[in-house]
XYZ file of C-alpha atoms in Angstrom:
96
model
C 126.438 111.973 56.298
C 128.353 112.001 59.563
C 126.999 109.684 62.190
C 127.565 110.235 65.905
C 129.657 107.069 66.031
C 131.976 108.309 63.257
C 132.333 111.668 64.966
C 133.196 110.013 68.287
C 135.783 107.788 66.595
C 137.358 110.775 64.840
C 137.480 112.672 68.123
C 139.129 109.730 69.876
C 141.726 109.468 67.115
C 142.543 113.202 67.261
C 142.600 113.561 71.033
C 146.243 112.413 71.571
C 147.416 115.138 69.195
C 146.205 117.860 71.566
C 146.793 116.112 74.878
C 149.027 118.023 77.286
C 152.271 116.433 78.346
C 153.249 115.012 74.993
C 156.878 113.925 74.731
C 157.962 116.689 72.292
C 156.423 119.425 74.432
C 158.058 118.054 77.551
C 161.362 117.847 75.703
C 161.065 121.481 74.614
C 160.248 122.596 78.133
C 163.227 120.712 79.546
C 165.533 122.276 76.936
C 164.272 125.744 77.860
C 164.858 124.958 81.522
C 168.387 123.769 80.808
C 169.091 126.948 78.815
C 167.863 129.066 81.719
C 170.116 127.160 84.121
C 173.112 127.667 81.819
C 172.345 131.387 81.664
C 172.178 131.572 85.453
C 175.520 129.755 85.701
C 177.048 132.231 83.242
C 175.875 135.137 85.386
C 177.300 133.476 88.506
C 180.654 133.130 86.738
C 180.627 136.852 85.997
C 179.886 137.636 89.631
C 182.687 135.346 90.783
C 185.147 136.839 88.277
C 184.202 140.384 89.290
C 184.615 139.573 92.972
C 187.926 137.861 92.216
C 189.173 140.872 90.254
C 188.260 143.230 93.089
C 190.130 141.121 95.623
C 193.092 140.537 93.307
C 192.549 136.776 92.945
C 191.563 136.943 89.257
C 193.422 138.691 86.450
C 191.674 141.362 84.430
C 191.976 139.369 81.188
C 189.753 136.622 82.646
C 187.306 139.256 83.909
C 187.038 140.941 80.498
C 186.577 137.583 78.756
C 183.839 136.553 81.197
C 182.061 139.891 80.810
C 182.151 139.588 77.006
C 180.680 136.078 77.182
C 177.968 137.219 79.562
C 177.140 140.174 77.313
C 176.576 137.797 74.400
C 174.416 135.550 76.594
C 172.387 138.530 77.807
C 171.827 139.800 74.260
C 170.642 136.335 73.241
C 168.210 136.125 76.154
C 166.843 139.594 75.425
C 166.378 138.739 71.739
C 164.473 135.575 72.661
C 162.338 137.485 75.150
C 161.546 140.111 72.509
C 160.443 137.406 70.062
C 158.212 135.807 72.702
C 156.628 139.155 73.571
C 156.150 139.921 69.878
C 154.459 136.540 69.312
C 152.226 137.092 72.353
C 151.191 140.523 71.088
C 150.460 139.042 67.665
C 148.211 136.434 69.296
C 146.390 139.188 71.181
C 145.724 141.009 67.893
C 144.062 137.957 66.336
C 140.311 138.238 65.964
C 138.338 135.747 67.980
């Protein structure tokens, strides 16, 4: 038989497992933030290369290389977004 004291002790032992702000969750959030910053930097490089190519300060080879890199980054971001949306929709379909 489960006594109230045993139940309270079990709850106290399990509480840190669901507490917000755990180190792994914070680490994951910081990695996602760093990835977003790197993506933004990649897009800024494309803008700078495009502006440089229009003004004649950058050669077209550098522009094409930067555009190809940004295309790969954009496809990666879109694939991640699609997976997140798919997971969210799957959660919505779960019966309560």
